[in-house]
Each structure stands twice: as C-alpha cells, then as structure tokens.
C-alpha cells in the first residue's frame, strides 16, 4: 500500500511578515525623514572638516612658496630660485675641491651651510637664502605632520567609525558588497598615501625616500624640467606632501559621496525589496492554496487506487478458490468416470459369465450391486457436471471482473502517478518560492538594520564635536537586537 504521509514533508510554511514586523516598518518609515536629515548633517560636518584641511594645505603651500594666491608659475619660480642657489653653493664647494652631496635631508642642508660658512670667501647671499629655505622646509614639514594627525582625528577616524556598512556574513547583499569593495579601495588608498607622507616626513632628517614621491604628477614633471632633482631632491618634498594631502582629501570626499550614495541605494533597495517580498508572499499564499487542492486530488486518487487494488486482490482470491474447486471437480469427475467404467465392465463380465454357466445366486447378487452402483455413479456424474458447469460460469464471470478491475487499477496508477508527479514538482517550486521569500525577508531585515545602524542618532551624534550629555536613543545594539526579533523599536 502506497504511503502518502511522506508527501506532507514537501509542504512549506507560508512566510508572512508578522504584525510586529509591519509595525517596525511603519515606525521606521516615520523616523526616516528626521534620521536622514541628521545623517546628511553628519556627512556635511565631515565635509567641512575636509574643507578645513584643504584650506590648511593651501595656506601651508602659500606660506612655503611665499605667495598670496595659488599660482603654479610662482611656485615653479620659487623652486627654480632655490635650485639656482643650491647650484651656486655647490659650485663654490666644487672650486674648493669639497665633495658634493645629494641634498635629500635636513642633515645635508645643515652640512651644506656649514661647508659654505667655512669655504666661502664672499657670501653672495646663498647662506642666508639656504638658511631661509631650511627654516621654511622645516616649518612646512612640521605643518604637514600636524595636518596629517588632524586629518586622522578629524576626518579619517570619523569616516572609519561612521561611513562603513553593518554587514551580516550570513546574508549577502549586492548593494552592500559593492559598497564595501569600493570603500575598502578608498581605505587602502588613504592608508597608502598617509603612510607614505609619514615616512617621507620621518626620513626628512636623514635622507628622504624618493621612491615614495607621487608618480604621474603634472606639477612634478614641470619641477623636473626646471630643477635638478637628482642633485636636490629636497626640492620635491614640500610639493609632494601638498599633492598627497590634497589627494587624501579628494579620496575622503569620494568616500563621503559614496557613503551618501549608498544610503540612497539602501533606501531604494528597501522599497524595492519590500515590494518584491510582498508580491512573492502573495504568490506563495496563492500557490499554497493551489497545492492544497492538488494534494486533495492526490489523496483521492490514492484512496481510489487502494480500493481498486483491494478489489483486485479479493477477486484474485475468489478466482484462485474457484479454480481450486474446478480442478477438484474435474479430478473427481475423472475418478468417478474411471470407477463407472470399471464397474460397468465388471457387470458386463458377470452377465456374460452367467449366460455361459448355470445360475449362480452369488454372481447374480454381485452383478445387481454393480449395476446399481453404476446407476448411482451416472446420477452423481450428472450432478457433478452441473456443479462443474456452475463453477466454470462463475469463474468466467470473475475473470471478466478481474479484467475490468485490472484496467481500473492501471488507470488509477497512471492517474495517481501523474498527480503525484505534478504535486512533487509543485511542492519543489513552492519550496523554492518560500526560500526566495525567506531570502528577501532576510535581505530586507539586513537593509533595515544597515539603515538603523547608519542613521541612528547615537551613531550620528559621534560625528560631531560636542559632548553627548543626553541619551538620544536606545542602545544601538539593543535596537538592532529588537529589530532582528521583529519587535517594535521604541524611541526615547
């Protein structure tokens, strides 16, 4: 008998958002406008910090070049003037047969000045100029060192703390993966540039690492044409630090812009995912109703199949019984015919014997008994023939019934197999649909957690330079925990 219980395991549970989850969604919608404003204000605050850094870079650059406004020609003119003074100083040392050194550090500048003071017969202004350059570059390096640390504190730390995503390793979101990949690129670029700046400033004392200078810099190419950077690589230091600092500010702005874009993407994904999830839930509900109807048809077909099989089995038993009776009657008929033939022959033999001999009372009585037995056998055979005929007729009827029931069983098997196959396929598709709904639900939850994480007043408040003396919102961890459980997020 076919076991139908197994098919119950194929049935999935309909996924629907609970009333509490829907309440959370409504609460989040009402909160979103204000939280988005606070989040955007936080980004603007960081942008202002970047602008402050850019202003400090510009101020430091102008101070180094001694200019009142940004002008590359003036920058090049100053560097060329520095280059000429260093050349004049080297020529003076060369005339005194003093070994020339590559000017690539503060130590080399000091050494050059000491050599000039000892060797120069007449100071043509090189000592004063180079001394001024030394003080200028030293002040500039110190300024950039301060700028790097301020940038780390005011910008980079805020970006790392507030402009990243809250990702769940169990749920993969294309929008989050793409964002994380791009942000990781910005982080790597910033770390590389800031590390190179720190190393350049650190090696300024004893010999700058020229391999850390930026490549493919248009201004550096102009400096290379105007100055002898092989002899005086120190001339490249301040321009390179300024370019690097401007570059980290530009990367930080890209990071901010990408984070803002990410939040708009998350909002859009939430709307789209919620709409898709709602449609899939409706599809799942409808498909579940259809599955119940198919399931009912399968059960009905299974019951009909079992009934027909039971009928067929019963007829088979009856046929076997009838065939047994038929064979028994045939065997008995044969035995009785043989017995009749034997006794008829004996009676005939006694009749002949009696005609040839004198009358014998014993033989006559024996013949009479045989004749009587033959008549009884003939009557018995007549009755046996009738019974045999009845059994044969009944066997024929049952055989016809078996043919009809067997046809019904074959039809029931085909019907059941077809319905069962359709039900299995439908259940598989239903399971896939339910998995899709669950995945969409998980993605929707993850997106809302990301939005909660990034726009939480607690989180946004960390951006600003003010003490947090008042509890603005429930614990962010508690909020996320409640959201995962589908509980309402209360606001304080």
XYZ file of C-alpha atoms in Angstrom:
492
model
C 0.000 0.000 0.000
C 1.399 3.382 -1.006
C 2.492 5.527 1.950
C 1.147 9.026 1.489
C 2.500 10.523 4.690
C 5.849 11.312 3.039
C 4.289 13.919 0.822
C 3.309 16.006 3.810
C 7.018 16.755 4.307
C 7.128 18.562 0.985
C 4.774 21.228 2.217
C 6.398 24.510 3.292
C 5.109 27.098 5.712
C 3.857 30.378 4.305
C 6.160 33.230 5.236
C 4.320 36.386 6.193
C 5.502 39.483 7.955
C 4.175 39.486 11.476
C 2.117 42.393 12.764
C 5.063 43.385 14.916
C 7.406 43.443 11.916
C 4.904 45.546 9.989
C 4.729 47.877 12.963
C 8.514 48.166 12.860
C 8.339 49.018 9.154
C 5.790 51.771 9.812
C 7.856 53.113 12.697
C 10.985 53.132 10.535
C 9.139 54.983 7.768
C 8.022 57.719 10.161
C 11.546 58.027 11.600
C 13.336 58.030 8.263
C 12.930 61.681 7.267
C 14.420 63.062 10.507
C 17.156 60.464 10.711
C 18.182 61.061 7.113
C 18.481 64.769 7.838
C 20.689 64.082 10.867
C 22.780 61.647 8.822
C 23.250 64.168 5.989
C 24.156 66.855 8.544
C 26.802 64.470 9.850
C 28.250 63.998 6.365
C 28.255 67.747 5.852
C 30.119 68.156 9.135
C 32.843 65.794 7.904
C 32.936 67.605 4.551
C 33.566 70.827 6.415
C 36.439 69.136 8.233
C 37.862 68.116 4.874
C 37.424 71.678 3.616
C 39.249 72.921 6.698
C 42.102 70.530 5.904
C 42.175 71.667 2.288
C 42.291 75.265 3.492
C 45.218 74.437 5.780
C 47.006 72.715 2.879
C 46.533 75.765 0.692
C 47.718 78.052 3.492
C 50.803 75.876 4.109
C 51.600 75.783 0.405
C 51.294 79.553 0.007
C 53.466 80.036 3.082
C 56.134 77.717 1.687
C 56.226 79.428 -1.708
C 55.817 82.915 -0.204
C 52.752 83.663 -2.349
C 49.492 85.415 -1.628
C 47.456 83.344 -4.083
C 47.643 79.998 -5.839
C 49.836 80.265 -8.934
C 51.900 77.362 -10.282
C 54.191 79.679 -12.188
C 55.084 81.451 -8.938
C 55.621 78.060 -7.282
C 57.977 76.988 -10.055
C 59.767 80.328 -9.912
C 60.487 79.870 -6.202
C 61.703 76.295 -6.665
C 63.912 77.375 -9.588
C 65.351 80.130 -7.404
C 66.089 77.551 -4.684
C 67.662 75.295 -7.296
C 69.904 78.157 -8.540
C 71.120 78.974 -5.038
C 71.923 75.331 -4.365
C 73.810 75.174 -7.684
C 75.784 78.293 -6.804
C 76.604 76.807 -3.402
C 77.759 73.544 -4.999
C 79.907 75.439 -7.497
C 81.548 77.274 -4.627
C 82.273 73.992 -2.869
C 83.494 72.437 -6.110
C 86.025 75.259 -6.513
C 87.317 74.396 -3.058
C 87.511 70.687 -4.025
C 84.904 69.798 -1.427
C 82.975 66.625 -2.157
C 79.378 67.385 -3.155
C 76.474 65.519 -1.576
C 72.912 64.977 -2.771
C 70.692 67.402 -0.857
C 67.968 64.997 0.293
C 67.580 65.747 4.006
C 67.782 68.335 6.742
C 71.168 66.948 7.739
C 72.526 67.561 4.239
C 71.203 71.145 4.258
C 72.920 71.808 7.590
C 76.126 70.182 6.313
C 75.997 72.328 3.172
C 75.555 75.509 5.209
C 78.477 74.630 7.489
C 80.679 73.877 4.472
C 79.703 77.177 2.874
C 80.482 79.143 6.000
C 83.915 77.555 6.158
C 84.768 77.655 2.446
C 83.083 80.745 1.041
C 85.380 83.735 0.738
C 82.490 86.006 -0.088
C 78.861 85.236 0.796
C 76.744 86.130 -2.211
C 73.524 85.523 -0.317
C 73.465 81.726 -0.633
C 73.942 81.142 3.089
C 71.090 83.422 4.024
C 68.818 82.068 1.302
C 69.534 78.402 2.042
C 69.138 79.083 5.766
C 65.756 80.600 4.979
C 64.854 77.593 2.823
C 65.908 75.262 5.638
C 63.651 77.039 8.118
C 60.889 77.139 5.512
C 61.001 73.417 4.649
C 61.336 72.504 8.313
C 58.269 74.568 9.182
C 56.407 73.123 6.195
C 57.183 69.513 7.196
C 56.039 70.259 10.733
C 52.853 71.818 9.371
C 52.105 68.786 7.190
C 52.846 66.475 10.092
C 50.265 68.360 12.133
C 47.825 68.282 9.203
C 48.187 64.513 8.845
C 47.406 63.946 12.511
C 44.464 66.373 12.386
C 43.170 64.640 9.285
C 43.484 61.291 11.044
C 41.497 62.574 14.019
C 39.002 64.893 12.362
C 38.313 63.050 9.130
C 39.668 59.521 8.818
C 38.585 58.309 12.250
C 35.094 59.690 11.659
C 34.944 58.013 8.258
C 36.055 54.674 9.679
C 33.582 54.947 12.529
C 30.548 56.317 10.713
C 30.905 55.737 6.968
C 31.110 51.968 6.780
C 28.411 49.347 6.495
C 26.967 46.931 9.032
C 27.262 43.586 7.239
C 25.972 40.162 8.206
C 28.232 37.370 6.974
C 25.210 35.072 6.602
C 23.357 37.434 4.240
C 24.978 38.612 1.027
C 23.677 41.871 -0.439
C 24.972 43.002 -3.800
C 24.496 46.669 -2.899
C 26.480 46.218 0.337
C 29.174 44.066 -1.255
C 29.726 46.639 -3.990
C 29.831 49.472 -1.440
C 32.214 47.580 0.865
C 34.532 46.778 -2.038
C 34.721 50.435 -3.098
C 35.150 51.721 0.465
C 37.916 49.156 1.028
C 39.647 50.639 -2.008
C 39.388 54.152 -0.570
C 40.700 52.941 2.792
C 43.672 51.266 1.131
C 44.435 54.418 -0.902
C 44.238 56.641 2.168
C 46.404 54.334 4.245
C 48.987 54.173 1.456
C 49.116 57.946 0.967
C 49.190 58.768 4.684
C 51.837 56.099 5.326
C 53.978 57.484 2.501
C 53.581 61.001 3.889
C 54.607 59.907 7.366
C 57.618 58.030 6.004
C 58.673 60.990 3.873
C 58.454 63.346 6.854
C 60.175 60.824 9.111
C 63.085 60.374 6.685
C 63.436 64.137 6.120
C 66.007 64.256 8.909
C 68.448 61.746 7.461
C 67.519 61.110 3.833
C 64.079 61.111 2.237
C 62.837 58.000 0.437
C 62.483 59.338 -3.069
C 60.641 56.213 -4.203
C 57.683 57.410 -2.099
C 57.159 60.512 -4.253
C 53.910 60.502 -6.224
C 54.108 59.281 -9.777
C 52.421 60.846 -12.815
C 52.252 64.286 -11.246
C 51.991 67.083 -13.808
C 53.443 69.663 -11.448
C 56.321 67.295 -10.566
C 57.092 66.984 -14.284
C 57.356 70.769 -14.525
C 59.612 70.828 -11.446
C 61.761 68.144 -13.041
C 62.265 70.359 -16.089
C 63.040 73.482 -14.025
C 65.200 71.931 -11.290
C 67.978 69.384 -10.838
C 66.067 66.910 -8.692
C 68.843 64.335 -8.857
C 71.137 66.718 -7.028
C 68.471 68.451 -4.928
C 65.577 66.004 -4.329
C 64.697 68.028 -1.240
C 63.010 70.492 -3.608
C 60.401 67.843 -4.390
C 59.412 67.230 -0.745
C 57.040 70.147 0.001
C 55.221 69.977 -3.389
C 54.778 66.206 -2.998
C 53.447 66.472 0.544
C 50.965 69.115 -0.608
C 49.819 66.926 -3.524
C 49.479 63.899 -1.286
C 47.476 65.867 1.266
C 45.174 67.177 -1.464
C 44.823 63.637 -2.770
C 43.785 62.211 0.619
C 41.199 64.997 0.907
C 39.884 64.118 -2.566
C 39.707 60.411 -1.639
C 37.910 61.272 1.605
C 35.343 63.272 -0.377
C 34.821 60.283 -2.690
C 34.332 58.121 0.377
C 31.731 60.533 1.751
C 29.953 60.796 -1.599
C 29.924 57.009 -1.920
C 28.523 56.631 1.593
C 25.731 59.080 0.827
C 25.022 57.300 -2.442
C 24.979 54.012 -0.533
C 22.281 55.268 1.816
C 20.108 56.316 -1.115
C 20.727 52.881 -2.653
C 19.790 51.204 0.633
C 16.560 53.228 0.821
C 15.695 52.292 -2.760
C 16.583 48.657 -2.153
C 14.366 48.609 0.930
C 11.416 49.902 -1.098
C 12.075 47.544 -3.998
C 12.760 44.533 -1.773
C 9.672 45.206 0.324
C 7.507 45.394 -2.824
C 9.062 42.248 -4.279
C 8.730 40.414 -0.946
C 5.073 41.441 -0.701
C 4.360 40.142 -4.211
C 6.226 36.900 -3.504
C 4.295 36.439 -0.266
C 1.019 36.832 -2.148
C 2.249 34.361 -4.779
C 3.266 31.958 -2.025
C -0.139 32.238 -0.368
C -1.955 31.601 -3.659
C 0.331 28.738 -4.608
C -0.217 27.229 -1.173
C -3.972 27.196 -1.765
C -3.452 25.537 -5.144
C -1.146 22.997 -3.524
C -3.908 22.047 -1.077
C -6.271 21.345 -3.989
C -3.657 19.246 -5.775
C -2.895 17.483 -2.517
C -6.589 16.667 -2.071
C -6.739 15.278 -5.618
C -3.649 13.151 -4.933
C -5.202 11.787 -1.738
C -8.455 10.990 -3.564
C -6.536 9.261 -6.376
C -4.516 7.336 -3.809
C -7.662 6.161 -1.980
C -9.287 5.109 -5.276
C -6.112 3.256 -6.240
C -6.014 1.401 -2.922
C -9.720 0.491 -3.204
C -9.250 -0.885 -6.700
C -6.189 -2.824 -5.603
C -8.149 -4.306 -2.709
C -10.978 -5.277 -5.094
C -8.499 -6.846 -7.489
C -6.867 -8.730 -4.637
C -10.262 -10.016 -3.452
C -11.195 -11.191 -6.968
C -7.817 -12.903 -7.306
C -8.537 -14.798 -4.080
C -12.010 -15.779 -5.338
C -10.608 -16.857 -8.702
C -7.988 -18.977 -7.005
C -10.696 -20.564 -4.892
C -12.902 -21.223 -7.950
C -10.007 -22.686 -9.899
C -9.286 -24.925 -6.939
C -12.913 -26.066 -6.917
C -12.888 -26.566 -10.673
C -9.766 -28.662 -10.554
C -11.240 -30.688 -7.664
C -14.465 -31.321 -9.597
C -12.537 -32.304 -12.710
C -10.394 -34.680 -10.741
C -13.417 -36.224 -9.057
C -15.221 -36.469 -12.396
C -12.300 -38.336 -13.853
C -12.114 -40.672 -10.898
C -15.863 -41.350 -11.000
C -15.763 -41.995 -14.752
C -12.970 -44.450 -14.247
C -14.870 -46.090 -11.389
C -18.052 -46.252 -13.510
C -16.181 -47.740 -16.462
C -14.554 -50.319 -14.197
C -17.821 -51.372 -12.581
C -19.663 -51.405 -15.928
C -17.019 -53.746 -17.290
C -17.308 -55.993 -14.258
C -21.119 -56.048 -14.581
C -20.865 -56.941 -18.274
C -18.318 -59.638 -17.478
C -20.626 -61.159 -14.849
C -23.571 -61.026 -17.279
C -21.616 -62.973 -19.871
C -20.399 -65.409 -17.270
C -23.960 -66.047 -16.056
C -25.180 -66.912 -19.579
C -22.449 -69.462 -20.005
C -22.872 -71.189 -16.676
C -25.759 -72.380 -14.588
C -27.429 -69.825 -12.487
C -25.372 -68.713 -9.533
C -27.166 -66.726 -6.922
C -23.973 -65.041 -5.595
C -22.910 -63.884 -9.036
C -26.397 -62.551 -9.710
C -26.414 -60.554 -6.479
C -22.946 -59.196 -7.138
C -23.957 -58.084 -10.643
C -27.040 -56.339 -9.336
C -24.956 -54.443 -6.827
C -22.558 -53.369 -9.580
C -25.397 -52.254 -11.866
C -26.888 -50.250 -9.004
C -23.524 -48.615 -8.266
C -23.089 -47.739 -11.951
C -26.536 -46.045 -11.983
C -25.624 -44.122 -8.821
C -22.346 -43.035 -10.382
C -24.175 -41.870 -13.510
C -26.553 -39.802 -11.360
C -23.637 -38.441 -9.338
C -21.771 -37.505 -12.525
C -24.820 -35.695 -13.825
C -24.908 -33.610 -10.610
C -21.176 -33.154 -10.751
C -21.417 -31.885 -14.324
C -23.950 -29.307 -13.214
C -21.718 -28.136 -10.364
C -18.735 -28.089 -12.672
C -20.668 -26.036 -15.182
C -21.721 -23.594 -12.452
C -18.133 -23.199 -11.258
C -16.938 -22.628 -14.823
C -19.629 -19.994 -15.360
C -18.738 -18.280 -12.098
C -15.047 -18.468 -12.979
C -15.744 -16.829 -16.325
C -17.690 -14.010 -14.658
C -14.950 -13.426 -12.088
C -12.331 -13.460 -14.834
C -14.220 -10.732 -16.667
C -14.489 -8.782 -13.421
C -10.750 -9.171 -12.912
C -10.073 -7.756 -16.375
C -12.265 -4.729 -15.657
C -10.810 -4.141 -12.179
C -7.279 -4.587 -13.524
C -7.996 -1.905 -16.132
C -9.285 0.358 -13.352
C -6.133 -0.290 -11.309
C -3.915 0.554 -14.291
C -5.899 3.742 -14.896
C -5.752 4.625 -11.178
C -1.995 4.039 -11.130
C -1.466 6.326 -14.116
C -3.761 8.979 -12.656
C -2.084 8.791 -9.268
C 1.437 8.824 -10.739
C 0.583 11.846 -12.871
C -0.960 13.746 -9.962
C 1.878 12.700 -7.641
C 4.496 13.899 -10.146
C 2.669 17.193 -10.552
C 2.383 17.514 -6.785
C 6.114 16.828 -6.296
C 7.062 19.399 -8.914
C 4.616 21.890 -7.457
C 5.968 21.277 -3.958
C 9.545 21.747 -5.193
C 8.594 25.011 -6.873
C 6.719 26.058 -3.761
C 9.770 25.296 -1.626
C 11.945 27.396 -3.942
C 9.412 30.217 -3.759
C 9.399 30.011 0.025
C 13.205 30.074 0.066
C 13.090 33.144 -2.160
C 10.626 34.809 0.219
C 12.844 33.961 3.197
C 15.915 35.296 1.402
C 14.073 38.507 0.524
C 12.906 38.774 4.121
C 16.481 38.337 5.362
C 17.750 40.902 2.883
C 15.021 43.340 3.879
C 15.870 42.874 7.545
C 19.581 43.348 6.838
C 18.920 46.520 4.814
C 16.773 47.973 7.594
C 19.451 47.093 10.150
C 22.031 48.893 7.980
C 19.753 51.912 7.774
C 19.122 51.801 11.532
C 22.849 51.455 12.198
C 23.945 54.299 9.945
C 21.152 56.775 10.716
C 20.789 56.092 14.434
C 21.022 59.346 16.451
C 23.509 57.578 18.730
C 25.677 56.758 15.760
C 25.353 60.123 14.002
C 25.998 62.031 17.218
C 29.520 60.558 17.380
C 30.450 62.617 14.316
C 30.047 65.990 15.950
C 32.458 67.816 18.261
C 30.145 68.078 21.240
C 29.732 66.088 24.440
C 26.873 63.640 24.497
C 25.300 64.523 27.826
C 21.805 63.316 26.999
C 20.814 59.864 25.904
C 19.376 60.462 22.463
C 18.195 56.956 21.614
C 18.082 53.411 22.977
C 21.241 51.389 22.736
C 22.076 50.734 19.109
C 22.859 47.098 19.879
C 19.510 46.725 21.640
C 17.734 48.394 18.719
C 19.323 46.000 16.239
C 18.588 43.038 18.515
C 14.902 44.043 18.768
C 14.724 44.553 15.023
C 16.134 41.071 14.390
C 13.427 39.625 16.647
C 10.733 41.614 14.827
C 9.923 43.690 17.898
C 8.922 47.364 17.694
C 11.787 49.841 18.023
C 10.827 52.260 20.772
C 12.096 55.795 20.737
C 13.056 57.820 23.793
